[in-house]
Every structure is written in structure tokens, then in C-alpha cells.
Coordinates of C-alpha atoms in Angstrom, one line a residue:
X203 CA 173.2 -19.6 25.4
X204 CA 176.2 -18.1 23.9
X205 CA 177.2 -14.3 25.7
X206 CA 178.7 -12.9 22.6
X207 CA 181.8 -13.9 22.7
X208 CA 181.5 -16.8 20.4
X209 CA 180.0 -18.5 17.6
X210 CA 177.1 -21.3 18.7
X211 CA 179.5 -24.2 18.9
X212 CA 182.5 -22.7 19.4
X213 CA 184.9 -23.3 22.2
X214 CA 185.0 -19.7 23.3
X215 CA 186.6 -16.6 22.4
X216 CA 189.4 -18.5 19.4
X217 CA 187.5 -21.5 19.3
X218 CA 188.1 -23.7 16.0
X219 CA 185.3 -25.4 14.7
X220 CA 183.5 -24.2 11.8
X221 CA 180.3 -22.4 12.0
X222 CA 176.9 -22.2 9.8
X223 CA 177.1 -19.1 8.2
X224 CA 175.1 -16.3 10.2
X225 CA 174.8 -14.2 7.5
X226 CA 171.8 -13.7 5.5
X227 CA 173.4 -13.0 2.3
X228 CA 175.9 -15.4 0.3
X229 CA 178.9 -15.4 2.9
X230 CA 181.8 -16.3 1.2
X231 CA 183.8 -18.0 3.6
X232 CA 180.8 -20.6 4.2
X233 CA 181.3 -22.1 0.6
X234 CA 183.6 -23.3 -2.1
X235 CA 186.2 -20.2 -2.7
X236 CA 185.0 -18.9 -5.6
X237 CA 188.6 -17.8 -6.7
X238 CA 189.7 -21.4 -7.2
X239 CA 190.9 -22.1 -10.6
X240 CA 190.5 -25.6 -12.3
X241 CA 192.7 -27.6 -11.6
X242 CA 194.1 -30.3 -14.8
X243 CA 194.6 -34.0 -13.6
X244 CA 198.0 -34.0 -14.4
X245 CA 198.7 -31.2 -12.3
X246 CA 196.2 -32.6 -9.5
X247 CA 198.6 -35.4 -9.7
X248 CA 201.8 -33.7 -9.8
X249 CA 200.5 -31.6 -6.4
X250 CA 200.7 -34.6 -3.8
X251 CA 203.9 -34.3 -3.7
X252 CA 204.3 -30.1 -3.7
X253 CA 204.3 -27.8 -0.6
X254 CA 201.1 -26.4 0.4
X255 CA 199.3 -24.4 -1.8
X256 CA 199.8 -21.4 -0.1
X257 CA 203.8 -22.0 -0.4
X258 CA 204.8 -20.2 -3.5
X259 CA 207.5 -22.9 -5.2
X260 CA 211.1 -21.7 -5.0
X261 CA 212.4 -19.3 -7.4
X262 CA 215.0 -21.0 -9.8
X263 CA 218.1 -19.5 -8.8
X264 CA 219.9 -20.4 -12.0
X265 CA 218.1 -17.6 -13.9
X266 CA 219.2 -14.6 -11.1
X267 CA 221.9 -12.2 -11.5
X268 CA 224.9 -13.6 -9.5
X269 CA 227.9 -11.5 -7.6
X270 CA 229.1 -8.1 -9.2
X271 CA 232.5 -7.3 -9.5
X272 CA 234.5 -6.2 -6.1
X273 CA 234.6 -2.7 -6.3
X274 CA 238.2 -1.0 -5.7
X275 CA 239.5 -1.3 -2.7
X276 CA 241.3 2.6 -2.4
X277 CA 237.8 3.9 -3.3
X278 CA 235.9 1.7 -0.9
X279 CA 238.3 3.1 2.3
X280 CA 237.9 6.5 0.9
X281 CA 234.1 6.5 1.0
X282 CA 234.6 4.4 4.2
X283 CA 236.9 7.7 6.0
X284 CA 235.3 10.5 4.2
X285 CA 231.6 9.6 5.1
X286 CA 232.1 10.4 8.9
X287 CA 232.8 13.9 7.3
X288 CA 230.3 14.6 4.4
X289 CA 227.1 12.6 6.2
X290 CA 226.8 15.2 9.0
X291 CA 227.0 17.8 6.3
X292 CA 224.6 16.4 3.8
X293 CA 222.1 15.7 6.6
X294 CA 222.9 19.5 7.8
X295 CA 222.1 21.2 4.3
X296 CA 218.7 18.8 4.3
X297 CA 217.9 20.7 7.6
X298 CA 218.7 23.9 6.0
X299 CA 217.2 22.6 2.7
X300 CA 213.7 22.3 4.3
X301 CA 213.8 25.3 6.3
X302 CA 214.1 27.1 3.4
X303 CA 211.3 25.6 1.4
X304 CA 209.1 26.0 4.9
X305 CA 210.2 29.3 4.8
X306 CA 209.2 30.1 1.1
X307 CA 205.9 28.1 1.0
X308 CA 205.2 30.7 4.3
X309 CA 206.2 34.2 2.9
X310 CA 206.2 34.3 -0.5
X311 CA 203.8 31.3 -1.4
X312 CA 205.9 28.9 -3.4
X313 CA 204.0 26.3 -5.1
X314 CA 206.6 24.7 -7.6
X315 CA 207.3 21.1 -8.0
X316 CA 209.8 19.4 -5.6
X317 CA 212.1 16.6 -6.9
X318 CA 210.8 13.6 -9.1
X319 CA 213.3 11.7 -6.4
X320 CA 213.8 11.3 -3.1
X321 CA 217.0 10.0 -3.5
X322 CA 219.2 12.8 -2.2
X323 CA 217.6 12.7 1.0
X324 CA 219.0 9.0 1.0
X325 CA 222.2 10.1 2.6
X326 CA 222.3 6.1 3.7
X327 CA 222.5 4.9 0.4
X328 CA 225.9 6.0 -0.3
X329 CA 227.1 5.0 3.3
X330 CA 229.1 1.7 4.4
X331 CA 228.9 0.6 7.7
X332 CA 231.4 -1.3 9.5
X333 CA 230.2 -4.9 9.5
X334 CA 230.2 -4.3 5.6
X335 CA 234.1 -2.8 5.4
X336 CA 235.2 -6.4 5.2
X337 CA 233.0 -7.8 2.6
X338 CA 233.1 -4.5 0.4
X339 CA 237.1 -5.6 0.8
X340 CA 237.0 -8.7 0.1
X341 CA 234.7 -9.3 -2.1
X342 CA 234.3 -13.0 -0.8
X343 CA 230.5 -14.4 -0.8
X344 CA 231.1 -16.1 2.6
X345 CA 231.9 -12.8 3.7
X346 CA 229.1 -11.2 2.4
X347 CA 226.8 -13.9 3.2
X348 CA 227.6 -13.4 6.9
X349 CA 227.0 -9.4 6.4
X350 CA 223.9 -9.9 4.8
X351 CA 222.0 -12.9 6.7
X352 CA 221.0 -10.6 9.8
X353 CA 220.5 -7.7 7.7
X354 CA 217.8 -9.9 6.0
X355 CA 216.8 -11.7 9.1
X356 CA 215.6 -8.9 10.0
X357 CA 213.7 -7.4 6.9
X358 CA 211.8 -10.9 6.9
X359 CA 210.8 -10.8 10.7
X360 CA 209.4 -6.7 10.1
X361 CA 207.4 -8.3 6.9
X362 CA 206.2 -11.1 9.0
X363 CA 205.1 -8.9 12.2
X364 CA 203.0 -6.9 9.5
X365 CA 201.3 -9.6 8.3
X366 CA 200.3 -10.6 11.9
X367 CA 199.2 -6.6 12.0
X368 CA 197.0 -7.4 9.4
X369 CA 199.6 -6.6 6.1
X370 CA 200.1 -8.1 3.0
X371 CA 198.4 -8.6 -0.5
X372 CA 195.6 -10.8 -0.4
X373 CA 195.8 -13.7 -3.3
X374 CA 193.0 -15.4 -5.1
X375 CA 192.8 -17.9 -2.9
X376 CA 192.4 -15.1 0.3
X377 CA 195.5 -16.0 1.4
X378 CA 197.9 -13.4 1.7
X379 CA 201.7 -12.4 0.3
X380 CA 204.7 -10.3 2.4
X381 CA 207.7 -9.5 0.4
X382 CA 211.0 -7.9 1.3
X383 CA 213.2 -5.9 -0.8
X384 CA 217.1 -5.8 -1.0
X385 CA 219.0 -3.5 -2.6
X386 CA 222.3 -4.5 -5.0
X387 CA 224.8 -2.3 -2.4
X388 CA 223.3 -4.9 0.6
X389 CA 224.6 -8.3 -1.9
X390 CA 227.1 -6.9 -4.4
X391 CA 229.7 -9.9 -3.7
X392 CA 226.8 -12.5 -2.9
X393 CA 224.3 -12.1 -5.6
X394 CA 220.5 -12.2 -6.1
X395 CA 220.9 -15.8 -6.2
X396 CA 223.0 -16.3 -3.2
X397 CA 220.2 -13.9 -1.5
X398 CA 217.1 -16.2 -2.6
X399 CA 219.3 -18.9 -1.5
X400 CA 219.6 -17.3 2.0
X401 CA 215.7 -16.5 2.3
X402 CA 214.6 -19.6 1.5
X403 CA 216.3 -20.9 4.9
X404 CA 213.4 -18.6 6.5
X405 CA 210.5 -20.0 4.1
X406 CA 210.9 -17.1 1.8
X407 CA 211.3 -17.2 -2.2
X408 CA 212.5 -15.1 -4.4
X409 CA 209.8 -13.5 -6.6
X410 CA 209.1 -14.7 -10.1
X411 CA 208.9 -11.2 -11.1
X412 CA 210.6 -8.2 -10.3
X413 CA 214.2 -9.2 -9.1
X414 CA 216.6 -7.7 -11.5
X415 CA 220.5 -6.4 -11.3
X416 CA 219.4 -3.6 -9.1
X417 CA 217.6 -5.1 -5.9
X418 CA 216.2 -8.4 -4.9
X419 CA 212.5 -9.1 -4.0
X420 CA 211.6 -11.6 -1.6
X421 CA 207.7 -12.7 -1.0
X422 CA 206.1 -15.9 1.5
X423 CA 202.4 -16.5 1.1
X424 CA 200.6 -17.1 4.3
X425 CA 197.0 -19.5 3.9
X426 CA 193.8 -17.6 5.1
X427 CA 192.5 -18.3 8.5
X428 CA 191.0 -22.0 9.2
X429 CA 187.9 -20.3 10.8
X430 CA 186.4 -16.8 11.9
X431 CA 186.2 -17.0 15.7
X432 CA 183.8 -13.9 15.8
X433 CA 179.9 -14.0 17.3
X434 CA 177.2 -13.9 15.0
X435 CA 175.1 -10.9 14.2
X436 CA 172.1 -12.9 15.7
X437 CA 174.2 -13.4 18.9
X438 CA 173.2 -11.8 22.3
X439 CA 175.0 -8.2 22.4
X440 CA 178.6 -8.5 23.3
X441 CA 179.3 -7.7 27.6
X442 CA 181.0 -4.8 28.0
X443 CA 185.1 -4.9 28.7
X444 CA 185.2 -8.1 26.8
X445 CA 187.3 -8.3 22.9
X446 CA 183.8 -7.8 20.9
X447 CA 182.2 -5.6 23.6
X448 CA 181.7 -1.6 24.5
X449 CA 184.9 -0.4 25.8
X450 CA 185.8 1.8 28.6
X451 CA 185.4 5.5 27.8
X452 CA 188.3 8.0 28.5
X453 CA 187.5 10.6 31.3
X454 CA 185.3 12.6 29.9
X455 CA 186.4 16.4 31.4
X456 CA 189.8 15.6 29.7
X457 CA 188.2 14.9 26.1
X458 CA 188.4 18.7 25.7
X459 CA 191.7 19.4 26.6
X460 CA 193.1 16.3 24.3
X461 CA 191.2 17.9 21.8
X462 CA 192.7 21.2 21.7
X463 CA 196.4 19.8 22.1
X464 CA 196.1 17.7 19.5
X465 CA 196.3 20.0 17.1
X466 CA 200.2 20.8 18.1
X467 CA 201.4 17.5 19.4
X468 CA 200.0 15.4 16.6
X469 CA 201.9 17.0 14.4
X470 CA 205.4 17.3 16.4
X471 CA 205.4 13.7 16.9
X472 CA 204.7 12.9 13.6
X473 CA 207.9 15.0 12.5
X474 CA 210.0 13.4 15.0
X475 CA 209.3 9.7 14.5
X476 CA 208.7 9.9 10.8
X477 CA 211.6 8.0 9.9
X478 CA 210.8 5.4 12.0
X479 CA 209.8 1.6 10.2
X480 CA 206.6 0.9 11.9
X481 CA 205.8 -2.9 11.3
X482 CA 202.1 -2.4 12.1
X483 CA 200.6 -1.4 8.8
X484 CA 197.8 0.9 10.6
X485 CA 200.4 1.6 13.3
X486 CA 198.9 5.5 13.0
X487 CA 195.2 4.7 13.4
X488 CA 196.0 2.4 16.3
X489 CA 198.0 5.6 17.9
X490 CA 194.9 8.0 16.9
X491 CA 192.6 5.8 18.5
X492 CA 194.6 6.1 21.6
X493 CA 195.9 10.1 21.9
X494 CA 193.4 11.7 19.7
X495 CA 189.7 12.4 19.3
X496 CA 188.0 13.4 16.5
X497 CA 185.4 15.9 16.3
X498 CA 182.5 13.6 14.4
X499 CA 183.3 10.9 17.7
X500 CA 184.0 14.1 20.6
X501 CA 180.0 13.9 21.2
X502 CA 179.5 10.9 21.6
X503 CA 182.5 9.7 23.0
X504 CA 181.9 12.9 26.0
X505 CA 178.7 11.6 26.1
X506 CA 179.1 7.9 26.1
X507 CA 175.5 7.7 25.0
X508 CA 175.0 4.4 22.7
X509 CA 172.6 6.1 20.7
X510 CA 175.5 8.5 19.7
X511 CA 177.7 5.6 19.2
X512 CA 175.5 4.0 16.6
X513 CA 174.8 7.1 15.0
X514 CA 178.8 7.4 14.4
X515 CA 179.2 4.1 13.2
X516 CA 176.6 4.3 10.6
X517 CA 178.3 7.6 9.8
X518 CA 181.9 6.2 9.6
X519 CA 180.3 2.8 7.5
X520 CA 178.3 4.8 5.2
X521 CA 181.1 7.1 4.1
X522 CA 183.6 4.0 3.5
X523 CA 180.8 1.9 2.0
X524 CA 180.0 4.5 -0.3
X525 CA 183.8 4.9 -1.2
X526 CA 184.4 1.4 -1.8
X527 CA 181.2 1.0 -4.1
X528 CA 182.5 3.7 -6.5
X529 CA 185.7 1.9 -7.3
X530 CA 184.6 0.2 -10.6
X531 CA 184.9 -3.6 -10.8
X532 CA 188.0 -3.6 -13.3
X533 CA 190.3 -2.0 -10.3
X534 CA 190.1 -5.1 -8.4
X535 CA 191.9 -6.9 -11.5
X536 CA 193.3 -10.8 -10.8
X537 CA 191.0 -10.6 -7.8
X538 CA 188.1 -11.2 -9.7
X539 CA 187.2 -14.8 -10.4
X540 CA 185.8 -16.2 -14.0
X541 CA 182.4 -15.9 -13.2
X542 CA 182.8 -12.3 -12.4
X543 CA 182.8 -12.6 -8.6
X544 CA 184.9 -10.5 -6.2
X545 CA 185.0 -9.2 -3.1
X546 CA 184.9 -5.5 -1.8
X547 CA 187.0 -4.3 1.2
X548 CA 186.5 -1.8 3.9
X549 CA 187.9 -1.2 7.0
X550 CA 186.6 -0.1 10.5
X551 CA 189.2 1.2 13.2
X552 CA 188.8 1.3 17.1
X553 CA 188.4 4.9 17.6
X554 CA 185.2 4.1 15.4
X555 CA 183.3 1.7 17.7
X556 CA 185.0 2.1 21.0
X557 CA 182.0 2.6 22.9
X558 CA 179.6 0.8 21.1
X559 CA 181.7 -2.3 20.8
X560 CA 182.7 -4.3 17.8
X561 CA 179.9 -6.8 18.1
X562 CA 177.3 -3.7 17.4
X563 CA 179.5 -2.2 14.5
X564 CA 179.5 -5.8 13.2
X565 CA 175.6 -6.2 13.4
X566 CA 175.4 -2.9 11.9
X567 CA 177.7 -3.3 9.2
X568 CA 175.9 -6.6 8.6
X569 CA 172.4 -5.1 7.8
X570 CA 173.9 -3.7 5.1
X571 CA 175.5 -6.6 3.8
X572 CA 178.9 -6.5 4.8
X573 CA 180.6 -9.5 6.7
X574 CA 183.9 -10.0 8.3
X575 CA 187.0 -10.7 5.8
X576 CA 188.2 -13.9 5.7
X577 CA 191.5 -13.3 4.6
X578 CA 192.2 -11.7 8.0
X579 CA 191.6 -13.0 11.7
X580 CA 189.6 -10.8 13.8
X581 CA 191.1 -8.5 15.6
X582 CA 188.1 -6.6 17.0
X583 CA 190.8 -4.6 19.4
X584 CA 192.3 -2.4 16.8
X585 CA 189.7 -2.8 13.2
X586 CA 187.1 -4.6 12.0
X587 CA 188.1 -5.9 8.0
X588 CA 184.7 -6.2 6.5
X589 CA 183.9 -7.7 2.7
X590 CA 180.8 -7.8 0.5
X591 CA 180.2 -9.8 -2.5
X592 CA 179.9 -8.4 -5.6
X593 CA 179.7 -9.1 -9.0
X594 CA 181.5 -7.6 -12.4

């Protein structure tokens, strides 16, 4: 007898083994992936001795814009002195800049259009750090190669932490695709080529579309998960305090008071860490879950009554299902397979099913036909990714 935490079989919590689908409905990660495109003999053939499937095949470097010419050496240790000057400025006039749009938009209702651009608040964009002084100098490739390797090291290792957060494009085959994005004044002595050849020491290619003279794009494909480790809506409710069961409710007298402040700090911290690269795609819902409360959960979160809970969650699902089903079939573009199949998404956060547990907004959600996704591993701590069949 299986306590919820696991699917009959199973070796717990993350087991591995493949289940019988629990589902009532056609599950679609219990049969052949109905994305799969024929595959020719010949090419059958030619595969046994490719990467996996999931491993796009290098980019050709041949075909990518190489090095640019070395800028001028005077004007590069101009920019390089005068910067430390006209940086603090420009970001001062943005100050002012907004104040007085604020300021408009408050007493005298302004409504035009802003900029088709944001690039004049890019002050960074026309900046040149030290470590890059010596390659803008030199104009060497080694040098530049040596600038940018950490500077891509670490755009690939934000991409990668989103994916574990649950980012990415999902692919026909439900796996899913990260990219990165460099732009020319990062590589001008190195090249798109010399920067594809850099990423693929990481597993990264360069894309087979989008890389031009002005930036670099960089993608890795990661495979879908092996296996859901998630208990079936037929299991025995989840136990409390456990991944897939109720969790603990905040102290109710206190509900109130976040409830009022959240109407000023919310917003304060949003301007202050706005410019801050979250890798966690639903970094924001994550945070909400944790310092806000909203007023469709307040009663029953104040109440902790499960009744209240399930009401919400059939609230939350309803309104997202009924979103999702309006999207016509034609949005969802390569996704769709030849026969007209696809698959519709939805998402549940936390602060949905806190109290009732994910286990009960999965049995829920289940009645109504959805199942979980499985292009993403369950991660019933922050969202539930749901799916439903459908057909164009």
C-alpha cells in the first residue's frame, strides 16, 4: 500500500521504473510520442553513429561571420577614459528622465507613446570594461577568446539553471531547448565562429538560425524526463508535510497584516531588484507564494479549511483551463504532429495548492482531464505543469 508518495512500483519519492498509466484518458507519456517523425532507412542508418537525438548536431562554423576589424586604438582609450565621466551622467538624466514622466502621467495625465527602443537606457552597451581594454587593443583572437570564455561560461550556466527551473522551449519530441545570446561588442576580434567554437566545449551549438553579424545565438537541447515520479490520482491522499502533501499554513493572525503591506512592499522591491537576471523562469510566483497573499486564497488560507482549498483550486484550474482552451489549435504551430495531435499546457503554482497539497490539485485537475507534463519533472514544491490532449 503505497502512502502517496509514489507510483505502485516505484522505489519511493524519485523512483525510476516506469508506471501503467493512471490516467483514464489517453496519457501521452504512456505511449509512442506522437510527435515522432518517420524516420527514412538511410537516415536510420546514418544515426548509429550520431549523438543522441536530443543533441542538436554542431553548427558548421564555416558559414559564420568571422572576426571584425580592430577598431582604432585612440578611440577605444577615449571611450575607455571618458565613460567613468558620461556613465554616471547618463544613468543620472535616466533618473531624472523617469521622474519626469512619473511626474507627468500624475498631474497632467500623459498618455503618449514612449520609445520604440529601449536602447538608451542601455548605458552598458556603449561601455568597455577592463578585462576587455586589452582585447579591444589588440585585436588578437587569443585575447579575445580569453575575455570572452567566462563571460559565456557564465550565460550558459544561467541558461542551464533555468532549464532545471523548469525553462526552455519544449521540441517535438518533449524535450526541451536553452539558448544564449551574445552580442558582436562581446566577440568583435573572435568571431561568431570562434564563439560556436568556444560553446561547443560546454555541449552547446550554435543555432542553425538566427546568428548573424550582429550577435551570436547559442541553444543545447535537453531529452524529456525518463519517467514521472509523481502518485497516481487513484493513490491514497498524500500525508501532510511531505513533497505531494498539504503544507504547513502561515500564522493565521499575521495573514492580515501581510495583506495590507503588500500593497507598498511589493511594489518597492520590485523597483529595486528589477534589473536583477533571475535564472528561475517563475522566480516571481515562487517569491509571491512566499511574501504575499492573494485575496481569492486569504479565506481559505486564514481558515485552513480543505473544503476552502478545493474550492480555490477548482477556481485557479477553471480560469487557466478555460484560457488555454481558447487559444485556437494553429497557435501551437510545429508542436502539432501530422495526425493533428498536440498538447495543451497550463500551469499551477504553490500559492495555489499550499494547503490542500499537490496530490489533491493533481486528482482534481485530473477529473477534468488534465495530466502532469512530461516534458518537465515534477516539482510539486513550487508548480504543477499539467497537459491535455487535443486534437486540430
Amino acid at each position: 500500500m503505497t502512502n502517496g508518495q509514489e507510483h505502485r512500483g516505484a522505489a519511493g519519492y524519485g523512483g525510476g521504473t516506469p508506471q501503467p498509466n493512471p490516467y483514464a484518458q489517453p496519457n501521452p507519456y504512456d505511449r509512442p510520442n506522437p510527435y515522432a517523425q518517420p524516420v527514412p532507412p538511410q537516415q536510420q542508418r546514418q544515426s548509429q553513429s550520431q549523438p543522441p537525438p536530443y543533441a542538436a548536431p554542431p553548427q558548421p562554423v564555416g558559414g559564420l561571420p568571422g572576426p571584425l576589424p580592430r577598431r582604432n586604438r585612440l578611440v577605444v582609450l577615449l571611450q575607455f577614459l571618458l565613460q567613468w565621466i558620461y556613465a554616471p551622467l547618463w544613468i543620472l538624466g535616466l533618473v531624472v528622465v523617469f521622474a519626469a514622466i512619473i511626474a507627468a502621467a500624475i498631474f497632467s495625465n500623459y498618455g503618449g507613446d514612449g520609445p520604440s527602443s529601449d536602447g538608451w537606457l542601455r548605458v552598458n552597451r556603449s561601455f568597455i570594461p577592463p578585462r576587455r581594454l586589452r582585447a579591444e587593443l589588440t585585436g588578437r583572437p587569443e585575447d579575445w577568446e580569453r575575455y570572452v570564455t567566462p563571460v559565456l561560461r557564465r550565460r550558459i550556466a544561467a541558461a542551464e539553471a533555468s532549464h532545471a527551473a523548469g525553462g526552455g522551449q519544449v521540441q517535438v519530441d518533449l524535450g526541451r531547448e536553452v539558448s544564449a545570446e551574445l552580442a558582436v561588442r562581446l566577440y568583435r576580434g573572435l568571431g561568431a565562429e570562434g564563439v560556436v567554437r568556444v560553446a561547443e566545449r560546454f555541449g552547446w551549438q550554435g543555432a542553425p538560425s538566427g546568428t548573424d553579424a550582429g550577435r551570436v545565438r547559442l541553444v543545447r537541447r535537453f531529452p524529456a524526463p525518463a519517467t514521472l515520479s509523481a502518485p497516481s490520482p487513484q493513490d491514497p491522499p498524500a500525508a501532510p508535510g511531505t513533497p505531494w502533501g498539504p503544507q504547513p499554513g502561515r500564522f493565521a493572525p499575521l495573514l492580515p497584516v501581510i495583506f495590507l503591506l503588500q500593497i507598498v512592499y511589493v511594489p518597492v522591491y520590485g523597483l529595486l531588484t528589477f534589473w536583477v537576471d533571475r535564472p528561475e523562469p517563475d522566480y516571481w510566483e515562487r517569491w509571491g507564494a512566499r511574501w504575499t497573499v492573494g485575496p481569492r486564497a486569504f479565506r481559505a488560507e486564514f481558515t485552513g479549511s480543505p473544503a476552502a482549498w478545493e474550492r480555490h483550486v477548482r477556481r485557479i484550474l477553471k480560469r487557466e483551463s478555460t484560457r488555454e482552451l481558447g487559444r485556437s489549435a494553429d497557435s501551437y504551430g510545429r508542436l502539432i504532429a501530422p495526425d493533428g495531435t498536440f498538447l495543451r499546457r497550463i500551469q499551477l503554482h504553490r500559492a495555489t495548492y499550499r494547503g490542500a497539497g499537490a496530490h489533491q490539485a493533481l486528482r482534481i485537475a485530473a477529473e477534468q482531464g488534465w495530466m502532469l507534463d512530461p516534458a518537465f519533472a515534477p516539482d510539486p514544491a513550487n508548480s504543477l505543469r499539467l497537459c491535455r490532449p487535443d486534437h486540430r
